[in-house]
PDB file of C-alpha atoms in Angstrom:
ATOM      1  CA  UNK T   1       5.266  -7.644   7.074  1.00 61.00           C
ATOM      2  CA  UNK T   2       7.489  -6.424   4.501  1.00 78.00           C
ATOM      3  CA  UNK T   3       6.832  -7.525   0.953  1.00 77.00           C
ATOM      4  CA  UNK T   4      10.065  -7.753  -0.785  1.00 85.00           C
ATOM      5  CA  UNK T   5       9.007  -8.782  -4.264  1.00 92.00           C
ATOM      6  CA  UNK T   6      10.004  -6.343  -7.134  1.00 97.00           C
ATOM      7  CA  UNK T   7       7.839  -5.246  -9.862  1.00 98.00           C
ATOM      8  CA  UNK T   8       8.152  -4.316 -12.871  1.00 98.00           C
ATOM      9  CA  UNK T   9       6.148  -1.672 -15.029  1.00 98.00           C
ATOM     10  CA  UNK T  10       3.880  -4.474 -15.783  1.00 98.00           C
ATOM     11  CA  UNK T  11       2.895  -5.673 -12.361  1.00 97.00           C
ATOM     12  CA  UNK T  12       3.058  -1.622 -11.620  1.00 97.00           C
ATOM     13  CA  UNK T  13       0.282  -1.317 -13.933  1.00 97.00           C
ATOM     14  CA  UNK T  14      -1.803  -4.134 -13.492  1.00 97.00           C
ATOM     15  CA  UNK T  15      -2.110  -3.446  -9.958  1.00 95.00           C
ATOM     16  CA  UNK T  16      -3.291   0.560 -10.578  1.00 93.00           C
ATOM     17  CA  UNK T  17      -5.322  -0.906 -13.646  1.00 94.00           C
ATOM     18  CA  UNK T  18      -3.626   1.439 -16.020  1.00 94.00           C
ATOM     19  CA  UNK T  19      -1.880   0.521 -18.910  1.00 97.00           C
ATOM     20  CA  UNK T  20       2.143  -0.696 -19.161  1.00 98.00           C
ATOM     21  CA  UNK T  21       2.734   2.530 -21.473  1.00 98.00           C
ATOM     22  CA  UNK T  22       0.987   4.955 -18.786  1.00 95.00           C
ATOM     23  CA  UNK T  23       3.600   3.626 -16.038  1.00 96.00           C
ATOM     24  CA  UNK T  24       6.724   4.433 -18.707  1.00 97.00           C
ATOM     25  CA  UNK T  25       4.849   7.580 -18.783  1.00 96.00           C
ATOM     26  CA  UNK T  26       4.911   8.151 -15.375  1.00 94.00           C
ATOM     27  CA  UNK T  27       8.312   7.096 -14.804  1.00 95.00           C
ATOM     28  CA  UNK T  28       9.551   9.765 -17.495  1.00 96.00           C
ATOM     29  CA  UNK T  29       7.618  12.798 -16.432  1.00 95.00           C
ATOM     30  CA  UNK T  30       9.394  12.172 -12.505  1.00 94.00           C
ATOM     31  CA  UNK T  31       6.241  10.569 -10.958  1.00 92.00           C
ATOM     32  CA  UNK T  32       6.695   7.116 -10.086  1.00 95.00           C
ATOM     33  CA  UNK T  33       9.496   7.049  -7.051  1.00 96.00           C
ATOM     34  CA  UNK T  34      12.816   5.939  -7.853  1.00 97.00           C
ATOM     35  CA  UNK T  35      13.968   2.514  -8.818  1.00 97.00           C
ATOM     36  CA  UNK T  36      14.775   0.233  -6.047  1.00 97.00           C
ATOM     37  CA  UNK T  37      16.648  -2.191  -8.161  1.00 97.00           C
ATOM     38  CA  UNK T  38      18.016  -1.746 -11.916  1.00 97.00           C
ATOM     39  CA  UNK T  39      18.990  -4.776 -13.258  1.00 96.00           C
ATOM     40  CA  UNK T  40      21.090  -4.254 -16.960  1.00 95.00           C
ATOM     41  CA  UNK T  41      18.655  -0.967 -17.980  1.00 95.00           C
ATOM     42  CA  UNK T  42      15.501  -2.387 -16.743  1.00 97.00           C
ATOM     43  CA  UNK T  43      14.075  -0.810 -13.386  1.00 98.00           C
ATOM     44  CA  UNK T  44      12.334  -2.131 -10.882  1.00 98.00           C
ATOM     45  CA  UNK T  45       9.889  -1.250  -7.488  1.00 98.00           C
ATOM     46  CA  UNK T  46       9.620  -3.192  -4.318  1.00 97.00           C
ATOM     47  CA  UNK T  47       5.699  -4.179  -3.714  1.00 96.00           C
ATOM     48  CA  UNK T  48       5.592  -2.338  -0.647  1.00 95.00           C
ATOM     49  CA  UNK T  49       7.433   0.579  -2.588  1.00 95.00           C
ATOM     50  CA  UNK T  50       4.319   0.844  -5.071  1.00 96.00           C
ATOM     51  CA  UNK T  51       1.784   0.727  -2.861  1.00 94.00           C
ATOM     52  CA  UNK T  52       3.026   3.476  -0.604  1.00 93.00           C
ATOM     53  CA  UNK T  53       3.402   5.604  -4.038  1.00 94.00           C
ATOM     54  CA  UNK T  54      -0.427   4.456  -5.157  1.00 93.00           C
ATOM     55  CA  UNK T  55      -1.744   6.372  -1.794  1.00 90.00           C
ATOM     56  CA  UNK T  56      -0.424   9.870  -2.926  1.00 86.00           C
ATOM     57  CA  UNK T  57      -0.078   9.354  -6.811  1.00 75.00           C
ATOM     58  CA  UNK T  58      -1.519  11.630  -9.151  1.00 64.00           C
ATOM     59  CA  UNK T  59      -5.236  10.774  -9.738  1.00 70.00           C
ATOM     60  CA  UNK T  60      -5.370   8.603  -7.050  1.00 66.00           C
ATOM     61  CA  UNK T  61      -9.250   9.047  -6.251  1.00 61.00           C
ATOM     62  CA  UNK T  62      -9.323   7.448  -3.024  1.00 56.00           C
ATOM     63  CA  UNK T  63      -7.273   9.982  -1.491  1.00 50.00           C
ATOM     64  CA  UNK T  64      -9.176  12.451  -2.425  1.00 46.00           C
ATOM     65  CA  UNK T  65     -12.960  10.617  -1.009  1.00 47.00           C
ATOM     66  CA  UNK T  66     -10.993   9.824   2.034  1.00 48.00           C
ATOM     67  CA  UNK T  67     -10.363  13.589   3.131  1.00 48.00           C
ATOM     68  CA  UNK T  68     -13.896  14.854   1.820  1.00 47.00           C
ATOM     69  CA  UNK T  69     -15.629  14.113   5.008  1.00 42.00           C
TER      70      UNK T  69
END
């Protein structure tokens, strides 16, 4: 099921537990994936969007546990 929903950099962060500043951050050094929406200057993500980029994003722990085996 696809989850259209868009998200802003505060439901970006709250769902990778960082803070709002740290997804700006992100965002400005080229690591969070491009905008699927802009709406005036504000960007925003599609759910499904996000959680695809949380798999391979920098720091992402889990990644790296899951291929230590």
């Amino acid at each position: 099921m696809t989850d259209r929903r868009l998200w802003s950099y505060k439901e970006i962060a709250a769902h990778i537990g960082v803070r709002t500043d740290t997804v700006r951050s992100y965002r400005k050094h080229g690591l969070l994936p491009p905008p699927d929406h802009v709406e005036g200057a504000k960007p925003y993500w599609y759910a499904d969007t996000i959680r695809a980029w949380v798999v391979r994003r920098p720091g992402n722990r889990r990644a790296r546990r899951d291929g230590e085996d």
